[in-house]
């Protein structure tokens, strides 16, 4: 099986991290191709950024169809371009927000989402409602780190971990959903620190495609 994981921003170092996280969960015989579009924003933190990322996503879907890709993961928590991508693709297209919320719904009565900047909270809430998880989503919290700072700020792991801890204490949630693909490599560390399951949508989406 060939799975194409599309990081909709053009930051190649983040794409490499996302690819590593996806490869860590697949079984024998599954190949993960992690890519960034040749056009689009360097990070996605607004509705405008999401809209600008869609042409690049669709171009990568078209390339994947020509290459015989079996399924796709869109590795941005806004799930940009998901409906259009599904029109183009012959196999499944999974957005990481939908995948993470589904996975978290299996882990208890409710989950919290921890995202990057406060201005992305509204989008996360819209998606929770759209996907039918409005009741299970007990709260959405921002750690106030820009997306690219997840790679460059030496305190990023500590900041995100503390935001997750506060989210669980505030919401009484049974799990945490990480609201950015750039947090994918923090999942295991945060879970061990705060004592509840932490869901990374990159891993969840990849596993859903593989199944």
CSV table of N, CA, C and O in Angstrom, one decimal, residues 99-144:
chain,number,residue,atom,x,y,z
A,99,UNK,N,-9.7,12.7,11.8
A,99,UNK,CA,-9.1,11.4,12.3
A,99,UNK,C,-8.8,11.5,13.8
A,99,UNK,O,-9.1,10.5,14.5
A,100,UNK,N,-8.3,12.6,14.2
A,100,UNK,CA,-7.9,12.7,15.6
A,100,UNK,C,-9.1,12.7,16.5
A,100,UNK,O,-9.2,12.1,17.6
A,101,UNK,N,-10.2,13.4,16.1
A,101,UNK,CA,-11.4,13.5,16.9
A,101,UNK,C,-12.1,12.1,17.0
A,101,UNK,O,-12.6,11.7,18.0
A,102,UNK,N,-12.1,11.4,15.8
A,102,UNK,CA,-12.6,10.0,15.8
A,102,UNK,C,-11.9,9.2,16.8
A,102,UNK,O,-12.5,8.5,17.7
A,103,UNK,N,-10.5,9.2,16.7
A,103,UNK,CA,-9.7,8.3,17.6
A,103,UNK,C,-9.9,8.7,19.1
A,103,UNK,O,-10.1,7.8,19.9
A,104,UNK,N,-10.0,10.0,19.4
A,104,UNK,CA,-10.2,10.4,20.7
A,104,UNK,C,-11.5,10.0,21.3
A,104,UNK,O,-11.7,9.8,22.5
A,105,UNK,N,-12.5,10.0,20.4
A,105,UNK,CA,-13.9,9.6,20.9
A,105,UNK,C,-13.9,8.2,21.4
A,105,UNK,O,-14.9,7.8,22.1
A,106,UNK,N,-12.9,7.4,21.0
A,106,UNK,CA,-12.9,6.0,21.5
A,106,UNK,C,-12.2,5.8,22.8
A,106,UNK,O,-12.2,4.7,23.4
A,107,UNK,N,-11.7,6.9,23.4
A,107,UNK,CA,-10.8,6.8,24.6
A,107,UNK,C,-11.5,7.3,25.8
A,107,UNK,O,-10.9,7.3,26.9
A,108,UNK,N,-12.8,7.7,25.8
A,108,UNK,CA,-13.5,8.2,26.9
A,108,UNK,C,-14.7,9.0,26.6
A,108,UNK,O,-15.1,9.0,25.4
A,109,UNK,N,-15.2,9.7,27.6
A,109,UNK,CA,-16.5,10.4,27.4
A,109,UNK,C,-16.2,11.8,26.7
A,109,UNK,O,-17.2,12.3,26.1
A,110,UNK,N,-15.0,12.3,26.7
A,110,UNK,CA,-14.8,13.6,26.1
A,110,UNK,C,-13.3,13.9,26.0
A,110,UNK,O,-12.5,13.3,26.7
A,111,UNK,N,-12.9,14.8,25.1
A,111,UNK,CA,-11.6,15.1,24.8
A,111,UNK,C,-11.4,16.7,24.8
A,111,UNK,O,-12.4,17.4,24.5
A,112,UNK,N,-10.2,17.1,25.0
A,112,UNK,CA,-9.8,18.5,24.8
A,112,UNK,C,-8.9,18.6,23.6
A,112,UNK,O,-8.2,17.7,23.2
A,113,UNK,N,-9.0,19.8,22.9
A,113,UNK,CA,-8.1,20.0,21.8
A,113,UNK,C,-7.1,21.1,22.2
A,113,UNK,O,-7.5,22.1,22.8
A,114,UNK,N,-5.8,20.9,22.0
A,114,UNK,CA,-4.8,22.0,22.2
A,114,UNK,C,-4.2,22.4,20.9
A,114,UNK,O,-3.6,21.5,20.2
A,115,UNK,N,-4.4,23.6,20.5
A,115,UNK,CA,-4.0,24.1,19.2
A,115,UNK,C,-2.9,25.2,19.4
A,115,UNK,O,-2.3,25.3,20.5
A,116,UNK,N,-2.6,25.8,18.3
A,116,UNK,CA,-1.4,26.8,18.3
A,116,UNK,C,-1.9,28.2,18.8
A,116,UNK,O,-1.9,28.5,20.0
A,117,UNK,N,-2.3,29.0,17.9
A,117,UNK,CA,-2.7,30.4,18.2
A,117,UNK,C,-4.2,30.5,18.5
A,117,UNK,O,-5.0,29.7,18.0
A,118,UNK,N,-4.5,31.4,19.3
A,118,UNK,CA,-5.9,31.5,19.8
A,118,UNK,C,-6.9,31.7,18.6
A,118,UNK,O,-8.0,31.3,18.6
A,119,UNK,N,-6.4,32.4,17.5
A,119,UNK,CA,-7.3,32.6,16.4
A,119,UNK,C,-7.7,31.3,15.6
A,119,UNK,O,-8.6,31.4,14.8
A,120,UNK,N,-7.1,30.2,15.9
A,120,UNK,CA,-7.4,29.0,15.3
A,120,UNK,C,-8.5,28.2,16.1
A,120,UNK,O,-9.0,27.2,15.6
A,121,UNK,N,-8.9,28.7,17.3
A,121,UNK,CA,-9.8,28.0,18.1
A,121,UNK,C,-11.2,27.9,17.4
A,121,UNK,O,-11.8,26.8,17.4
A,122,UNK,N,-11.6,29.0,16.8
A,122,UNK,CA,-12.9,28.9,16.1
A,122,UNK,C,-13.0,27.9,15.0
A,122,UNK,O,-14.0,27.2,14.9
A,123,UNK,N,-11.9,27.8,14.2
A,123,UNK,CA,-11.9,26.8,13.2
A,123,UNK,C,-12.0,25.4,13.8
A,123,UNK,O,-12.7,24.5,13.3
A,124,UNK,N,-11.3,25.1,14.8
A,124,UNK,CA,-11.3,23.8,15.5
A,124,UNK,C,-12.7,23.5,16.0
A,124,UNK,O,-13.2,22.4,15.9
A,125,UNK,N,-13.4,24.5,16.6
A,125,UNK,CA,-14.7,24.3,17.0
A,125,UNK,C,-15.7,24.0,15.9
A,125,UNK,O,-16.6,23.1,16.0
A,126,UNK,N,-15.5,24.7,14.8
A,126,UNK,CA,-16.4,24.5,13.6
A,126,UNK,C,-16.2,23.1,13.1
A,126,UNK,O,-17.2,22.4,12.8
A,127,UNK,N,-15.0,22.6,13.1
A,127,UNK,CA,-14.7,21.2,12.6
A,127,UNK,C,-15.3,20.2,13.6
A,127,UNK,O,-15.9,19.2,13.1
A,128,UNK,N,-15.2,20.4,14.9
A,128,UNK,CA,-15.8,19.5,15.9
A,128,UNK,C,-17.3,19.4,15.7
A,128,UNK,O,-17.9,18.3,15.7
A,129,UNK,N,-17.9,20.5,15.4
A,129,UNK,CA,-19.4,20.5,15.2
A,129,UNK,C,-19.7,19.8,13.9
A,129,UNK,O,-20.6,19.0,13.8
A,130,UNK,N,-18.9,20.2,12.9
A,130,UNK,CA,-19.2,19.6,11.5
A,130,UNK,C,-19.1,18.1,11.5
A,130,UNK,O,-19.9,17.4,10.8
A,131,UNK,N,-18.1,17.6,12.2
A,131,UNK,CA,-17.9,16.1,12.2
A,131,UNK,C,-18.7,15.4,13.2
A,131,UNK,O,-18.6,14.2,13.3
A,132,UNK,N,-19.5,16.1,14.0
A,132,UNK,CA,-20.4,15.5,14.9
A,132,UNK,C,-19.8,15.2,16.3
A,132,UNK,O,-20.3,14.4,17.1
A,133,UNK,N,-18.7,15.9,16.6
A,133,UNK,CA,-18.1,15.7,17.9
A,133,UNK,C,-18.3,16.9,18.8
A,133,UNK,O,-17.5,17.1,19.8
A,134,UNK,N,-19.3,17.7,18.6
A,134,UNK,CA,-19.5,18.9,19.4
A,134,UNK,C,-19.7,18.5,20.9
A,134,UNK,O,-19.3,19.3,21.8
A,135,UNK,N,-20.4,17.4,21.2
A,135,UNK,CA,-20.6,17.0,22.6
A,135,UNK,C,-19.3,16.4,23.2
A,135,UNK,O,-19.0,16.7,24.4
A,136,UNK,N,-18.6,15.6,22.5
A,136,UNK,CA,-17.4,15.0,23.0
A,136,UNK,C,-16.2,16.0,23.2
A,136,UNK,O,-15.4,15.8,24.0
A,137,UNK,N,-16.2,17.1,22.4
A,137,UNK,CA,-15.2,18.1,22.5
A,137,UNK,C,-15.5,19.0,23.6
A,137,UNK,O,-16.3,19.9,23.5
A,138,UNK,N,-14.8,18.8,24.8
A,138,UNK,CA,-15.1,19.5,26.0
A,138,UNK,C,-14.4,20.9,26.1
A,138,UNK,O,-14.8,21.7,27.0
A,139,UNK,N,-13.4,21.2,25.3
A,139,UNK,CA,-12.8,22.4,25.3
A,139,UNK,C,-11.7,22.5,24.3
A,139,UNK,O,-11.1,21.5,23.9
A,140,UNK,N,-11.4,23.7,23.8
A,140,UNK,CA,-10.3,24.0,22.8
A,140,UNK,C,-9.4,25.1,23.4
A,140,UNK,O,-9.9,26.1,23.8
A,141,UNK,N,-8.1,24.8,23.5
A,141,UNK,CA,-7.2,25.6,24.2
A,141,UNK,C,-6.0,26.0,23.2
A,141,UNK,O,-5.5,25.1,22.5
A,142,UNK,N,-5.6,27.2,23.3
A,142,UNK,CA,-4.4,27.6,22.5
A,142,UNK,C,-3.2,27.7,23.4
A,142,UNK,O,-3.2,28.1,24.5
A,143,UNK,N,-2.0,27.2,22.9
A,143,UNK,CA,-0.8,27.4,23.6
A,143,UNK,C,0.0,28.6,23.2
A,143,UNK,O,1.0,28.9,23.7
A,144,UNK,N,-0.6,29.4,22.2
A,144,UNK,CA,-0.1,30.7,21.8
A,144,UNK,C,1.3,30.6,21.2
A,144,UNK,O,2.1,31.5,21.4
